[in-house]
Coordinates of C-alpha atoms in Angstrom, one line a residue:
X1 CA 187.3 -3.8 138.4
X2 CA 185.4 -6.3 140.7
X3 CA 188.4 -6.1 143.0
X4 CA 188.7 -1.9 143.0
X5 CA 185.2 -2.0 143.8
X6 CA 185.4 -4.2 146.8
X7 CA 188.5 -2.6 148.3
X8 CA 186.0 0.8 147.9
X9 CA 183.5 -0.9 149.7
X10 CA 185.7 -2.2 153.3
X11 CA 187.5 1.9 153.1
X12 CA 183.4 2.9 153.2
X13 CA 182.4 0.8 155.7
X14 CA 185.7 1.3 157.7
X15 CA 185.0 5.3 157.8
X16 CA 181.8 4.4 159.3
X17 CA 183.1 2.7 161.7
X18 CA 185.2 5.2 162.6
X19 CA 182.7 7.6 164.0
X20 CA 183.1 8.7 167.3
X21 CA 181.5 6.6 170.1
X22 CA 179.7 9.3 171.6
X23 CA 178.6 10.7 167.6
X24 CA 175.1 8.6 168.2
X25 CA 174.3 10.8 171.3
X26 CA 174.8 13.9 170.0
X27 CA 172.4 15.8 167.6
X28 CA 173.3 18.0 164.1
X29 CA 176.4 20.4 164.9
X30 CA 174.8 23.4 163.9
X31 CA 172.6 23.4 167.6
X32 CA 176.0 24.7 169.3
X33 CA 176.1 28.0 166.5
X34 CA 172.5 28.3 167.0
X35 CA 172.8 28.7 170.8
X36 CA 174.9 31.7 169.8
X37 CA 172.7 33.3 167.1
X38 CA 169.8 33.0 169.5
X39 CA 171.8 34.4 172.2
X40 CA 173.0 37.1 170.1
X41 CA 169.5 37.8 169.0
X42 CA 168.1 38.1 172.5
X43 CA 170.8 41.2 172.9
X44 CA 170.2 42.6 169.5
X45 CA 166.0 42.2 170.0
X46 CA 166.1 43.9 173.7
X47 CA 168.2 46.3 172.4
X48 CA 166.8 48.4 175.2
X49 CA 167.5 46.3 177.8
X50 CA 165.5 43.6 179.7
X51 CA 163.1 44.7 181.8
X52 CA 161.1 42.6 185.0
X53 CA 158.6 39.4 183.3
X54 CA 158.1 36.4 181.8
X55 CA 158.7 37.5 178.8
X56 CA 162.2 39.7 177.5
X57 CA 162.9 40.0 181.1
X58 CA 164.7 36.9 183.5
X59 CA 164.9 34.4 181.1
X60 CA 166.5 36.5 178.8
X61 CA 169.3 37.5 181.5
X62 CA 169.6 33.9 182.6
X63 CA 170.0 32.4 179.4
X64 CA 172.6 34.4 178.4
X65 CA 174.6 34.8 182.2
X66 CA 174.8 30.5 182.2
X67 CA 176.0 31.0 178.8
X68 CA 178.7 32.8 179.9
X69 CA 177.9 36.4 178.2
X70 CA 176.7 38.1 180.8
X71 CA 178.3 39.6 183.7
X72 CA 176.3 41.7 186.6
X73 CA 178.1 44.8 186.0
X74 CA 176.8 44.7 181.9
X75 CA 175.3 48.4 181.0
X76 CA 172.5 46.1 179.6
X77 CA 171.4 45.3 182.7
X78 CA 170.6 48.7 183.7
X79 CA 167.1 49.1 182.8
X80 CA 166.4 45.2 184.3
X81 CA 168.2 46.2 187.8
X82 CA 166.2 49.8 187.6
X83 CA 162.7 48.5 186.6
X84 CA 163.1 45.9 189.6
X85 CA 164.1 48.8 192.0
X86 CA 160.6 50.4 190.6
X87 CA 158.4 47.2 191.5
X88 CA 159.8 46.6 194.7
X89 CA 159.3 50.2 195.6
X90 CA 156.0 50.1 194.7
X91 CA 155.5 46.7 196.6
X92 CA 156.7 48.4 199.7
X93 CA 154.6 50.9 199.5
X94 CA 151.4 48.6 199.3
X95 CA 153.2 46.3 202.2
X96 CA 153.4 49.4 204.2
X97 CA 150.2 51.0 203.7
X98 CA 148.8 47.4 205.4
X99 CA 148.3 45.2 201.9
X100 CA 149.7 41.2 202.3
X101 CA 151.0 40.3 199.1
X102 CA 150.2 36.7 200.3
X103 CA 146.9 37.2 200.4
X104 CA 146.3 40.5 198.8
X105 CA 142.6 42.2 198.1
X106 CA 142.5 41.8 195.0
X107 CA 144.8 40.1 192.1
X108 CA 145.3 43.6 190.9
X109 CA 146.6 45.3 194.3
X110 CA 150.2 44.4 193.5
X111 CA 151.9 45.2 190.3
X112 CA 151.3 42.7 187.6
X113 CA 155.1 41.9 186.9
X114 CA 155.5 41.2 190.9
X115 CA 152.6 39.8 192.6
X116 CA 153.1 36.1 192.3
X117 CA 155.2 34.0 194.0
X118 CA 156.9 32.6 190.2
X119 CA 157.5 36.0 189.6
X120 CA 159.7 36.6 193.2
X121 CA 161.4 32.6 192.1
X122 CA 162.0 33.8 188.6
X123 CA 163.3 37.1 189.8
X124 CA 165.6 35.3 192.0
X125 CA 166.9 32.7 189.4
X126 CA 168.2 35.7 187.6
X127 CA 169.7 37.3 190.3
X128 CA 171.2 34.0 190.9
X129 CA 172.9 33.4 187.5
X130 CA 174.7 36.3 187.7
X131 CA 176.3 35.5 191.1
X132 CA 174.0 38.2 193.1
X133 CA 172.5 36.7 196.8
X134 CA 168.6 37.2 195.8
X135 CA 168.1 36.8 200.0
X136 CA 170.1 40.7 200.0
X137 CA 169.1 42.4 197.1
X138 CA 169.5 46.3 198.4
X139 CA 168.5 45.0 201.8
X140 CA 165.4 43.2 200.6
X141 CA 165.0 39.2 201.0
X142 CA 163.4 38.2 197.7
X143 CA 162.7 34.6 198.7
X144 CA 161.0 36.1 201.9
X145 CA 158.1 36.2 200.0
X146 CA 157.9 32.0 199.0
X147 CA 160.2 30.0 200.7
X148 CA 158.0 29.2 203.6
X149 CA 155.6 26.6 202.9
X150 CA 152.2 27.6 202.8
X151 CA 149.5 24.9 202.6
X152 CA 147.1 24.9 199.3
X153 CA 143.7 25.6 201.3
X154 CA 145.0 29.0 202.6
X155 CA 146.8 30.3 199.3
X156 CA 146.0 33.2 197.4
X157 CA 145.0 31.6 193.7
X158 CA 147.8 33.7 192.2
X159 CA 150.1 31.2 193.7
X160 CA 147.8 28.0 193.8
X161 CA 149.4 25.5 191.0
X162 CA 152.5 23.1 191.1
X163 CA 154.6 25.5 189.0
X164 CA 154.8 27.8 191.9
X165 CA 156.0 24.9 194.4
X166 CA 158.1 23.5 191.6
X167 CA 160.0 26.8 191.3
X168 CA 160.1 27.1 194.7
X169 CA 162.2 24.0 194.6
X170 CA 164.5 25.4 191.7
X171 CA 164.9 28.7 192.8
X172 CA 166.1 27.8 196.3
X173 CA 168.4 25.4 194.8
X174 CA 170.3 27.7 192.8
X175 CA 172.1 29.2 195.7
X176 CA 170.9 26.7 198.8
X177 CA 168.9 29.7 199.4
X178 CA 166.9 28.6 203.1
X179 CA 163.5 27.4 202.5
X180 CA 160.8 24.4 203.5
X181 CA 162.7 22.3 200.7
X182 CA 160.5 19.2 202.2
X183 CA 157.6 20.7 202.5
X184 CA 157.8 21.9 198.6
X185 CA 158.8 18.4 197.9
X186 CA 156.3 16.9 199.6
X187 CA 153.3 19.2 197.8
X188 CA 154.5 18.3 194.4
X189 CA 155.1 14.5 194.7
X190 CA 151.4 14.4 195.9
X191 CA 150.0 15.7 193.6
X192 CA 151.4 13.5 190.7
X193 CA 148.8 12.6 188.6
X194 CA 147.9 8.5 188.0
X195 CA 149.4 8.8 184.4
X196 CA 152.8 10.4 185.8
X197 CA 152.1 14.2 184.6
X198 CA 151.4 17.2 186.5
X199 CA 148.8 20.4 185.5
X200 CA 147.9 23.6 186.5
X201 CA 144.1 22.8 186.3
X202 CA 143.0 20.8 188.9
X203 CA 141.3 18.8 186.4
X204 CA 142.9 15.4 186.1
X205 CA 142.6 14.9 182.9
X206 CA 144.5 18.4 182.3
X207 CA 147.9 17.6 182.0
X208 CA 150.6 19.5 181.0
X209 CA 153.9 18.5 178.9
X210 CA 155.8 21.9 179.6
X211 CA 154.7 21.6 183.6
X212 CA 155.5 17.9 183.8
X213 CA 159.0 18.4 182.5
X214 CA 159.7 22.0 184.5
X215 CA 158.4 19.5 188.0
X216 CA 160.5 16.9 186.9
X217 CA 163.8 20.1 186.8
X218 CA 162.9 20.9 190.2
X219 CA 163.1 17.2 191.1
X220 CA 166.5 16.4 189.5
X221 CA 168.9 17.3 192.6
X222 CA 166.6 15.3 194.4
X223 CA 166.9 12.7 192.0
X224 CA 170.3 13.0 191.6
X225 CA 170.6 12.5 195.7
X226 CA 169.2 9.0 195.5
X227 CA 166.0 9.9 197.1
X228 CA 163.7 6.5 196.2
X229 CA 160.5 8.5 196.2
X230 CA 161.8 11.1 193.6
X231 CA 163.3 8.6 191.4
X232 CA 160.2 7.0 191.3
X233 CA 158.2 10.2 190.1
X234 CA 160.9 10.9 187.7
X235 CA 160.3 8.1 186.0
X236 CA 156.8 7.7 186.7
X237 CA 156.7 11.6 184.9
X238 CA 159.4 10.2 181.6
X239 CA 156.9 7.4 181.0
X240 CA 154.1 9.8 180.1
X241 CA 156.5 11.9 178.3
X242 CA 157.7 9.5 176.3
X243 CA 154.1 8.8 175.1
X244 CA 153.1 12.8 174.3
X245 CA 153.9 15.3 171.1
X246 CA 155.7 17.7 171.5
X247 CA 154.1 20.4 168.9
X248 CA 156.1 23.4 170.0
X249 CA 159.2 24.9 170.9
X250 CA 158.7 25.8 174.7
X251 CA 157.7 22.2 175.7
X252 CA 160.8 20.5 173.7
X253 CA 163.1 23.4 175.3
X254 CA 161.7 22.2 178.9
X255 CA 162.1 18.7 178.2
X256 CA 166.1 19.5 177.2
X257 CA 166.5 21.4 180.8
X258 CA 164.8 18.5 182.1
X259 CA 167.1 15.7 180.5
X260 CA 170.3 17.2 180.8
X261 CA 169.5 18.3 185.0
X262 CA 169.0 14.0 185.4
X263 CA 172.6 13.3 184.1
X264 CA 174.4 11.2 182.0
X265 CA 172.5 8.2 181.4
X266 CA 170.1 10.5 179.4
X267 CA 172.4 11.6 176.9
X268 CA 170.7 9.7 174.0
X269 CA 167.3 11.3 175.0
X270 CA 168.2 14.9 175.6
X271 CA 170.2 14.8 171.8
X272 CA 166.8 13.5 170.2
X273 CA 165.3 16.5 171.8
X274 CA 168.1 19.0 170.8
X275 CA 167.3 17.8 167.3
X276 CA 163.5 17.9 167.2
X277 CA 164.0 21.6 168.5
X278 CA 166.6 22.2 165.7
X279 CA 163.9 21.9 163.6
X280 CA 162.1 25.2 164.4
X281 CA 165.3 27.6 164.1
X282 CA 165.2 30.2 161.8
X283 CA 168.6 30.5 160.4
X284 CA 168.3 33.9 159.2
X285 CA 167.2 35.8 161.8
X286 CA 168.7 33.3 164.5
X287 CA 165.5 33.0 166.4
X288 CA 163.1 30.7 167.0
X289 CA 159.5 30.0 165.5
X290 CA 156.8 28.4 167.7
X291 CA 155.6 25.9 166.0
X292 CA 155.8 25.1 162.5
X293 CA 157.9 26.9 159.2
X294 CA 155.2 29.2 158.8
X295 CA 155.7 31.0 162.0
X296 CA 156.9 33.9 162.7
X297 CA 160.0 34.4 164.8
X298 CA 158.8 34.4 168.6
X299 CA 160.7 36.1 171.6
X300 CA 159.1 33.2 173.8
X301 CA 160.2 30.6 172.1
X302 CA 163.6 31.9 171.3
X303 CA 164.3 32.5 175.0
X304 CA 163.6 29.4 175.9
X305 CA 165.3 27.5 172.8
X306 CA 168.6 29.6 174.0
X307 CA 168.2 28.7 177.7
X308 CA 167.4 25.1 176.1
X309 CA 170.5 24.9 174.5
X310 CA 172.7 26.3 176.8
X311 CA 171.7 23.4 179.2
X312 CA 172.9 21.1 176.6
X313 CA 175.8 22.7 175.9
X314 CA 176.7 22.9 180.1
X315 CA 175.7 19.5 180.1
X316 CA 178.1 17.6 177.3
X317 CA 180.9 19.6 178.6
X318 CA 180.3 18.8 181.8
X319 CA 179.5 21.8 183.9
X320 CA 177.0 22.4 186.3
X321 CA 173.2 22.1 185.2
X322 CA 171.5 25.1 183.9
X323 CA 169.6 25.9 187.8
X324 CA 172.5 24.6 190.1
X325 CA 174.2 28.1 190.3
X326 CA 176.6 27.7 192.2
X327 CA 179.5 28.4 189.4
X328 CA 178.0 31.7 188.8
X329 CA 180.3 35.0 188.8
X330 CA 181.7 36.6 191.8
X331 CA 179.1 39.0 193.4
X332 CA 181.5 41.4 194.2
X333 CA 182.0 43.0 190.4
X334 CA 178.0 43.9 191.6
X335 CA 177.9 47.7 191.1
X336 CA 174.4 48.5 191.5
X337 CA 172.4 50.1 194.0
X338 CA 168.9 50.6 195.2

């Protein structure tokens, strides 16, 4: 009996050591079925359709075109493509009548959804995933209205934090769109905070998790290029990471997008992530809560879960990074007009 039990004991530990080499860097396998659910539920829950903003609008669209499930020609897309068409109308129509939407009158004078320069980047992004030129969008140059560099002191404060020079950065870089690239660059590596981090206060003692790890995105070609300066934000940026909580899902999501832009050698850390945010799917609606179990289901948080995850998923299979779009679909399936 001693015997059996010790020939049971070297076949258990000889499974273990069979696992698969790469097992340790990757997370539970139900994150690759909950991608889909959250992707599905995106459809299901703008069952209208996307329309333009921050929220059930571009990120909804891009999560789902880098995913693979979307195609520019999509009847869904129809009320997106339509309530763009509307904005832009009505931003002509104040450019025309002598309004700047760089420095506008008032932060109402332009319409809420399309006034900032993240709103014009965001806009583009989308575009972007599904193959469409965002510099030729019915005629109209989209990134007209942020690629050149404009310094902090004569900014409208609708576009005076990092985020919108960090999007800058990753919308121009979806399609080498032209733009002040170094200039943009130059704005956010200055104003990296002592402890690494970046904010959207002025206040340095403000920082921010989710804008630290969307800086550190916009960084990651850079990075990636070898660029001594960049690498030494990026890690500058991880180190205070490393030390934070991250309490919800749209600061984990970020920190996936983040990981998986740098490369391989931050497998190990990008899985740990993919598992923390694991933790706030709700597997019977498909979404994703906020915060804690007694959350409801959050359209935020799911977009940017399913965005989250389809990073990771591009990323073990080894396809391009979530922003670097230049894999997406052929622009010429692009039936839409203005």
């Amino acid at each position: 009996m001693r015997r059996l039990f010790s020939i049971v004991m070297v076949l258990v530990l000889l499974a273990g050591l069979a696992v698969p080499a790469n097992a340790a860097t990757r997370p539970q396998a139900s994150w690759d079925a909950a991608a889909d659910r959250a992707l599905e539920r995106l459809r299901t829950e703008l069952d209208a359709g996307p329309v333009v903003g921050s929220v059930g609008g571009e990120w909804a669209v891009v999560a789902l075109a880098r995913a693979g499930k979307l195609e520019s020609d999509d009847p869904w897309l129809n009320s997106w493509f339509a309530d763009l068409d509307r904005l832009l109308a009505q931003v002509d129509a104040l450019t025309a009548a002598g309004n700047n939407i760089q420095r506008p009158r008032s932060a109402g004078t332009f319409p809420s959804e399309l006034r900032r320069w993240t709103d014009f980047q965001r806009v583009t992004i989308a575009l972007s995933s599904l193959g469409l030129d965002a510099s030729n969008h019915g005629g109209r140059d989209l990134t007209a209205v942020y690629r050149s560099f404009v310094p902090p002191a004569s900014r409208h404060g609708l576009n005076a934090a990092i985020n919108a020079d960090a999007f800058a950065l990753i919308a121009l870089d979806t399609r080498a769109y032209d733009g002040d690239r170094d200039r943009f660059l130059v704005r956010i590596l200055e104003t990296q905070r002592a402890n690494g981090s970046w904010g959207l206060s002025t206040n340095p003692d403000a920082s921010d998790i989710s804008i630290t790890a969307m800086t550190v995105q916009a960084l990651a070609p850079y990075y990636a290029a070898g660029d001594r300066r960049v690498i030494r934000a990026v890690h500058r940026a991880l180190g205070w990471l490393d030390t934070q909580t991250f309490a919800d899902t749209e600061s984990t999501a970020q920190m996936i997008v983040a990981l998986t832009a740098l490369g391989s050698d931050y497998a190990e850390e990008a899985a740990r992530y993919v598992s923390r945010l694991m933790t706030r799917f709700d597997a019977r609606t498909g979404g994703f809560r906020r915060t804690g179990s007694a959350d409801p289901v959050d359209l935020m948080a799911t977009e940017q879960a399913a965005y989250a995850l389809v990073a990771y998923r591009r990323f073990i299979n080894g396809m391009n990074t979530l922003y670097d779009m230049s894999d997406a679909g052929d622009a010429e399936v692009y039936s839409h007009s203005t």
